[in-house]
GROMACS .gro file of C-alpha atoms in nm:
model
  342
    1MET     CA    1  13.272   5.180  10.071
    2ARG     CA    2  12.942   5.054   9.930
    3ALA     CA    3  12.679   5.298   9.806
    4PHE     CA    4  12.350   5.262   9.622
    5THR     CA    5  12.383   5.487   9.318
    6ILE     CA    6  12.105   5.601   9.084
    7THR     CA    7  12.260   5.594   8.737
    8GLY     CA    8  11.958   5.716   8.541
    9PRO     CA    9  11.578   5.714   8.552
   10ASN     CA   10  11.462   5.381   8.698
   11GLU     CA   11  11.820   5.250   8.710
   12GLY     CA   12  12.045   5.200   9.011
   13GLU     CA   13  12.316   4.973   9.144
   14VAL     CA   14  12.544   4.924   9.443
   15ARG     CA   15  12.886   5.071   9.367
   16ASP     CA   16  13.217   5.095   9.554
   17PRO     CA   17  13.324   5.461   9.555
   18PRO     CA   18  13.616   5.574   9.774
   19VAL     CA   19  13.545   5.687  10.129
   20PRO     CA   20  13.553   6.070  10.124
   21ASP     CA   21  13.779   6.269  10.355
   22PRO     CA   22  13.617   6.546  10.561
   23GLY     CA   23  13.747   6.895  10.497
   24PRO     CA   24  13.716   7.204  10.719
   25GLY     CA   25  13.370   7.222  10.875
   26GLU     CA   26  13.278   6.870  10.762
   27ALA     CA   27  13.214   6.536  10.928
   28LEU     CA   28  13.219   6.186  10.787
   29VAL     CA   29  12.920   5.994  10.923
   30ARG     CA   30  12.903   5.615  10.925
   31VAL     CA   31  12.541   5.561  10.833
   32GLY     CA   32  12.327   5.355  11.068
   33PHE     CA   33  11.978   5.372  10.917
   34VAL     CA   34  11.821   5.553  10.622
   35GLY     CA   35  11.450   5.599  10.564
   36ILE     CA   36  11.310   5.572  10.212
   37CYS     CA   37  11.044   5.833  10.139
   38GLY     CA   38  10.829   5.952   9.850
   39THR     CA   39  11.097   6.194   9.732
   40ASP     CA   40  11.336   5.902   9.680
   41TYR     CA   41  11.082   5.737   9.450
   42HIS     CA   42  11.049   6.058   9.247
   43ILE     CA   43  11.427   6.096   9.217
   44PHE     CA   44  11.465   5.733   9.110
   45LYS     CA   45  11.193   5.767   8.845
   46GLY     CA   46  11.345   6.087   8.706
   47ASP     CA   47  11.057   6.313   8.812
   48PHE     CA   48  11.296   6.556   8.980
   49MET     CA   49  11.589   6.721   8.804
   50SER     CA   50  11.858   6.557   9.014
   51ALA     CA   51  12.191   6.503   8.839
   52TYR     CA   52  12.293   6.140   8.790
   53PRO     CA   53  12.484   5.949   8.908
   54LEU     CA   54  12.349   6.023   9.255
   55VAL     CA   55  12.356   5.852   9.593
   56ASN     CA   56  12.013   5.936   9.732
   57GLY     CA   57  11.883   5.910  10.089
   58HIS     CA   58  11.819   6.206  10.318
   59GLU     CA   59  11.643   6.067  10.630
   60PHE     CA   60  11.924   5.912  10.832
   61SER     CA   61  12.119   5.859  11.151
   62GLY     CA   62  12.462   5.717  11.233
   63THR     CA   63  12.789   5.778  11.416
   64ILE     CA   64  13.071   6.020  11.344
   65ALA     CA   65  13.360   5.833  11.182
   66SER     CA   66  13.599   6.127  11.142
   67LEU     CA   67  13.605   6.506  11.152
   68GLY     CA   68  13.769   6.784  10.958
   69PRO     CA   69  13.915   7.098  11.119
   70GLY     CA   70  13.668   7.312  11.311
   71SER     CA   71  13.474   7.029  11.467
   72GLY     CA   72  13.401   7.211  11.791
   73GLU     CA   73  13.225   6.994  12.051
   74TRP     CA   74  13.189   6.690  11.825
   75ARG     CA   75  13.398   6.376  11.867
   76GLY     CA   76  13.443   6.054  11.674
   77GLY     CA   77  13.186   5.795  11.781
   78ASP     CA   78  12.916   6.051  11.866
   79ARG     CA   79  12.571   5.931  11.760
   80VAL     CA   80  12.401   6.181  11.532
   81THR     CA   81  12.126   6.256  11.290
   82VAL     CA   82  12.165   6.514  11.015
   83ASP     CA   83  11.955   6.792  10.868
   84PRO     CA   84  12.004   6.727  10.494
   85THR     CA   85  11.923   7.086  10.398
   86LEU     CA   86  12.207   7.285  10.239
   87THR     CA   87  12.165   7.663  10.251
   88CYS     CA   88  12.381   7.974  10.219
   89ASP     CA   89  12.248   8.148  10.535
   90ARG     CA   90  12.304   8.485  10.363
   91CYS     CA   91  12.045   8.537  10.088
   92TYR     CA   92  11.715   8.725  10.111
   93HIS     CA   93  11.514   8.413  10.197
   94CYS     CA   94  11.761   8.279  10.454
   95ARG     CA   95  11.759   8.614  10.634
   96ARG     CA   96  11.377   8.605  10.647
   97ARG     CA   97  11.359   8.253  10.799
   98GLN     CA   98  11.264   8.109  10.463
   99ALA     CA   99  11.572   7.890  10.427
  100ASN     CA  100  11.372   7.621  10.248
  101HIS     CA  101  11.363   7.870   9.959
  102CYS     CA  102  11.732   7.965   9.976
  103ASP     CA  103  11.864   8.102   9.646
  104SER     CA  104  12.121   7.819   9.644
  105TRP     CA  105  11.907   7.556   9.820
  106GLY     CA  106  12.030   7.200   9.804
  107ALA     CA  107  11.995   6.877   9.999
  108LEU     CA  108  12.193   6.567  10.073
  109GLY     CA  109  12.049   6.285   9.865
  110ASP     CA  110  11.899   6.526   9.612
  111THR     CA  111  12.153   6.779   9.483
  112ARG     CA  112  12.452   6.611   9.650
  113ASP     CA  113  12.534   6.252   9.741
  114GLY     CA  114  12.332   6.132  10.038
  115ALA     CA  115  12.307   5.854  10.290
  116LEU     CA  116  12.228   5.532  10.103
  117ALA     CA  117  12.593   5.446  10.155
  118GLU     CA  118  12.816   5.317  10.431
  119PHE     CA  119  12.954   5.670  10.479
  120VAL     CA  120  12.831   6.019  10.395
  121LEU     CA  121  13.006   6.357  10.411
  122VAL     CA  122  12.802   6.627  10.587
  123PRO     CA  123  12.846   6.985  10.712
  124ILE     CA  124  12.925   6.992  11.084
  125LYS     CA  125  12.662   7.263  11.134
  126ASN     CA  126  12.396   7.012  11.021
  127LEU     CA  127  12.474   6.757  11.295
  128TYR     CA  128  12.226   6.691  11.577
  129ARG     CA  129  12.297   6.470  11.874
  130VAL     CA  130  12.107   6.145  11.936
  131GLU     CA  131  12.049   6.089  12.307
  132ASP     CA  132  12.173   5.774  12.481
  133HIS     CA  133  11.823   5.639  12.542
  134GLU     CA  134  11.727   5.666  12.173
  135THR     CA  135  11.789   5.410  11.903
  136LEU     CA  136  11.933   5.504  11.566
  137GLU     CA  137  11.622   5.360  11.401
  138GLU     CA  138  11.407   5.613  11.587
  139ALA     CA  139  11.650   5.897  11.521
  140ALA     CA  140  11.625   5.838  11.145
  141PHE     CA  141  11.269   5.975  11.166
  142THR     CA  142  11.390   6.322  11.267
  143GLU     CA  143  11.390   6.455  10.911
  144PRO     CA  144  11.033   6.355  10.818
  145LEU     CA  145  10.912   6.475  11.158
  146ALA     CA  146  11.085   6.810  11.097
  147CYS     CA  147  10.886   6.838  10.774
  148VAL     CA  148  10.567   6.771  10.969
  149VAL     CA  149  10.658   7.030  11.234
  150TRP     CA  150  10.690   7.290  10.958
  151GLY     CA  151  10.357   7.182  10.809
  152VAL     CA  152  10.184   7.214  11.146
  153GLU     CA  153  10.335   7.559  11.191
  154ARG     CA  154  10.193   7.658  10.852
  155LEU     CA  155   9.846   7.518  10.930
  156ARG     CA  156   9.799   7.710  11.257
  157VAL     CA  157   9.531   7.474  11.385
  158MET     CA  158   9.286   7.646  11.620
  159PRO     CA  159   9.040   7.528  11.887
  160SER     CA  160   8.723   7.383  11.736
  161ASP     CA  161   8.897   7.309  11.402
  162ARG     CA  162   8.799   6.984  11.235
  163VAL     CA  163   9.096   6.831  11.051
  164LEU     CA  164   9.078   6.588  10.758
  165ILE     CA  165   9.398   6.410  10.648
  166PHE     CA  166   9.417   6.207  10.329
  167GLY     CA  167   9.685   5.938  10.354
  168ALA     CA  168   9.792   5.724  10.650
  169GLY     CA  169  10.151   5.673  10.539
  170PRO     CA  170  10.441   5.788  10.758
  171ILE     CA  171  10.375   6.159  10.699
  172GLY     CA  172  10.001   6.133  10.756
  173ALA     CA  173  10.060   5.922  11.068
  174LEU     CA  174  10.315   6.169  11.209
  175LEU     CA  175  10.085   6.461  11.130
  176ALA     CA  176   9.786   6.296  11.299
  177GLN     CA  177  10.002   6.217  11.601
  178MET     CA  178  10.126   6.575  11.634
  179LEU     CA  179   9.778   6.717  11.596
  180SER     CA  180   9.640   6.475  11.856
  181TRP     CA  181   9.773   6.707  12.127
  182SER     CA  182   9.680   7.027  11.942
  183PRO     CA  183   9.360   7.223  12.012
  184ALA     CA  184   9.186   7.061  11.713
  185ALA     CA  185   8.834   6.944  11.793
  186ASP     CA  186   8.850   6.644  11.561
  187ILE     CA  187   9.112   6.460  11.353
  188VAL     CA  188   8.992   6.229  11.078
  189VAL     CA  189   9.226   6.024  10.856
  190VAL     CA  190   9.129   5.859  10.527
  191ASP     CA  191   9.331   5.587  10.353
  192VAL     CA  192   9.273   5.296  10.117
  193THR     CA  193   9.376   5.028  10.369
  194GLU     CA  194   9.247   4.944  10.714
  195GLU     CA  195   9.591   4.816  10.822
  196LYS     CA  196   9.745   5.165  10.803
  197LEU     CA  197   9.441   5.323  10.964
  198ARG     CA  198   9.473   5.086  11.257
  199VAL     CA  199   9.822   5.227  11.321
  200VAL     CA  200   9.713   5.592  11.305
  201ARG     CA  201   9.429   5.522  11.548
  202GLN     CA  202   9.687   5.387  11.791
  203LEU     CA  203   9.889   5.706  11.742
  204GLY     CA  204   9.610   5.955  11.805
  205ALA     CA  205   9.366   5.987  11.514
  206ARG     CA  206   9.017   6.026  11.655
  207ALA     CA  207   8.841   5.869  11.358
  208THR     CA  208   8.947   5.685  11.042
  209TYR     CA  209   8.770   5.591  10.721
  210VAL     CA  210   8.862   5.356  10.440
  211ALA     CA  211   8.832   5.544  10.111
  212GLY     CA  212   8.566   5.415   9.877
  213ASP     CA  213   8.208   5.459   9.773
  214ASP     CA  214   8.014   5.737   9.946
  215LEU     CA  215   8.306   5.865  10.153
  216ALA     CA  216   8.145   6.209  10.148
  217GLY     CA  217   7.820   6.067  10.282
  218ARG     CA  218   7.994   5.881  10.561
  219LEU     CA  219   8.189   6.191  10.665
  220ASP     CA  220   7.873   6.404  10.648
  221GLU     CA  221   7.696   6.159  10.876
  222ARG     CA  222   7.977   6.187  11.131
  223SER     CA  223   7.983   6.567  11.122
  224ARG     CA  224   7.612   6.629  11.065
  225GLY     CA  225   7.686   6.801  10.735
  226ARG     CA  226   7.967   7.026  10.857
  227LYS     CA  227   8.277   7.025  10.640
  228PHE     CA  228   8.640   7.046  10.754
  229ASP     CA  229   8.834   7.354  10.860
  230VAL     CA  230   9.169   7.195  10.772
  231VAL     CA  231   9.215   6.955  10.479
  232VAL     CA  232   9.559   6.805  10.412
  233ASP     CA  233   9.672   6.578  10.132
  234CYS     CA  234   9.960   6.350  10.236
  235THR     CA  235   9.939   6.121   9.932
  236GLY     CA  236  10.056   6.321   9.631
  237VAL     CA  237   9.794   6.128   9.430
  238THR     CA  238   9.626   6.337   9.160
  239THR     CA  239   9.272   6.208   9.212
  240VAL     CA  240   9.293   6.266   9.587
  241ILE     CA  241   9.424   6.620   9.542
  242GLN     CA  242   9.153   6.699   9.288
  243GLY     CA  243   8.880   6.572   9.518
  244MET     CA  244   8.995   6.719   9.850
  245PHE     CA  245   8.833   7.059   9.791
  246ALA     CA  246   8.487   6.904   9.818
  247TYR     CA  247   8.547   6.848  10.190
  248ALA     CA  248   8.664   7.202  10.273
  249ALA     CA  249   8.449   7.436  10.483
  250PRO     CA  250   8.440   7.812  10.433
  251ASN     CA  251   8.766   7.969  10.559
  252ALA     CA  252   8.939   7.630  10.540
  253ARG     CA  253   9.315   7.588  10.516
  254ILE     CA  254   9.388   7.341  10.234
  255MET     CA  255   9.741   7.202  10.228
  256PHE     CA  256   9.933   7.011   9.962
  257PHE     CA  257  10.178   6.810  10.175
  258GLY     CA  258  10.229   6.493   9.972
  259VAL     CA  259  10.484   6.534   9.694
  260ALA     CA  260  10.319   6.503   9.353
  261SER     CA  261  10.509   6.471   9.027
  262PRO     CA  262  10.604   6.814   8.884
  263THR     CA  263  10.397   6.732   8.574
  264VAL     CA  264  10.071   6.678   8.766
  265GLN     CA  265   9.796   6.935   8.704
  266VAL     CA  266   9.465   6.973   8.888
  267THR     CA  267   9.171   7.206   8.828
  268ILE     CA  268   9.081   7.463   9.093
  269SER     CA  269   8.792   7.706   9.063
  270PRO     CA  270   8.915   8.059   9.141
  271PHE     CA  271   8.555   8.152   9.216
  272ASP     CA  272   8.530   7.880   9.480
  273VAL     CA  273   8.853   7.999   9.642
  274TYR     CA  274   8.714   8.355   9.646
  275ARG     CA  275   8.364   8.258   9.757
  276GLN     CA  276   8.478   8.018  10.030
  277ASP     CA  277   8.766   8.231  10.164
  278TRP     CA  278   8.996   7.930  10.127
  279GLN     CA  279   9.366   7.946  10.207
  280ILE     CA  280   9.570   7.714   9.985
  281LEU     CA  281   9.904   7.619  10.139
  282GLY     CA  282  10.216   7.429  10.048
  283SER     CA  283  10.467   7.284  10.292
  284MET     CA  284  10.812   7.251  10.141
  285ALA     CA  285  11.059   7.034  10.330
  286ILE     CA  286  11.219   7.168  10.650
  287ASN     CA  287  11.236   7.529  10.762
  288SER     CA  288  11.442   7.567  11.080
  289THR     CA  289  11.237   7.290  11.243
  290PHE     CA  290  11.495   7.012  11.280
  291GLN     CA  291  11.576   7.092  11.643
  292GLN     CA  292  11.208   7.092  11.736
  293ALA     CA  293  11.170   6.748  11.580
  294ARG     CA  294  11.481   6.625  11.762
  295ASP     CA  295  11.340   6.748  12.094
  296LEU     CA  296  11.003   6.578  12.035
  297LEU     CA  297  11.162   6.243  11.957
  298ALA     CA  298  11.414   6.262  12.242
  299ALA     CA  299  11.133   6.342  12.486
  300GLY     CA  300  10.929   6.044  12.369
  301ARG     CA  301  10.636   6.259  12.262
  302ILE     CA  302  10.623   6.106  11.914
  303ALA     CA  303  10.615   5.729  11.863
  304VAL     CA  304  10.777   5.607  11.542
  305ARG     CA  305  10.846   5.236  11.594
  306PRO     CA  306  10.493   5.136  11.482
  307LEU     CA  307  10.573   5.298  11.146
  308ILE     CA  308  10.868   5.071  11.060
  309THR     CA  309  10.753   4.807  10.811
  310GLN     CA  310  11.089   4.653  10.725
  311ILE     CA  311  11.466   4.697  10.753
  312ALA     CA  312  11.644   4.638  10.423
  313VAL     CA  313  12.003   4.639  10.293
  314LEU     CA  314  12.159   4.831  10.004
  315GLU     CA  315  12.110   4.542   9.763
  316ASP     CA  316  11.732   4.571   9.816
  317VAL     CA  317  11.703   4.939   9.727
  318ALA     CA  318  11.674   4.914   9.347
  319ARG     CA  319  11.392   4.661   9.384
  320ILE     CA  320  11.215   4.871   9.648
  321LEU     CA  321  11.232   5.194   9.446
  322GLY     CA  322  11.142   5.016   9.123
  323ARG     CA  323  10.805   4.887   9.240
  324ALA     CA  324  10.494   5.051   9.372
  325LYS     CA  325  10.458   5.058   9.750
  326THR     CA  326  10.227   4.790   9.880
  327PRO     CA  327   9.901   4.917  10.034
  328THR     CA  328  10.008   4.816  10.385
  329GLU     CA  329  10.366   4.947  10.363
  330LEU     CA  330  10.468   5.233  10.593
  331LYS     CA  331  10.839   5.313  10.640
  332THR     CA  332  11.126   5.109  10.503
  333LEU     CA  333  11.459   5.166  10.675
  334VAL     CA  334  11.783   5.067  10.504
  335ARG     CA  335  12.089   4.961  10.704
  336PRO     CA  336  12.391   5.024  10.477
  337ALA     CA  337  12.658   4.929  10.731
  338SER     CA  338  12.703   4.635  10.965
  339PRO     CA  339  12.443   4.606  11.244
  340ASP     CA  340  12.677   4.684  11.535
  341LEU     CA  341  12.577   5.051  11.569
  342GLY     CA  342  12.293   4.970  11.813
   0.00000   0.00000   0.00000
């Protein structure tokens, strides 16, 4: 089979490893579509301590090619998407519904070969069915949406809350869309490009602003001086993270959602946190939220097609990961296999 393989920091190539055989409790999935996300860029650059060589890719859909013993209800040809999270289900954190902090946490495409390949080996327990009316392109968004569902659960948005989101990429757009039918009183999204903001307005953001001079003044004018009860960074950009506290109201929930490099440092005033009663939150990956995301997509409550910028092939991946994303780029999907999966 063909697989894009990261061989070292900023280095990758398409290789031809053997097709793996599924063992007990495993399925071999023929990959239909894989989304490239910020984590993939970090892994490619060497920011994360992933062991090379590595086949990355963790947002994906496809069809079951073969099954090992213990396959239960699953059959070859079933259309699926896969929770990439690998957990023990036994440790202290798993028992407390904190599986995203499992003592032996891992993930397909991060600690084990993932989906930027024609085939990927996955645990059967991680399979989720794709409904007949859904496309595999849409189903590939289940993983990032599951991350957003967990973030929304952490934020606990309340009636009258004013929400400010920095970043109109796929995560910011999905978050704005989910919150559009929450009790939030206002949802404002800030980004550097009007093209992305146009998409998030279509998906439910109530107001958008292009970042630039006097952003604070423009937001103050809209809110008559009132700051925001929920402030979320979906960029992972140091300057944005450093500046987001200036927009937080007393008692605000401030969330770091975008994945920054592990070496990034920002300055926070402990006195301000104390004086303003701020809650500072993280939102790490997926935490038992994959089924909720699956249900939302299958029911048509979340639109993802407007987020697809391009569909690439394996030979494009090194170039894509090796350059900075363009300002107007949203989600790139990669199709490793032939296009007959539908």
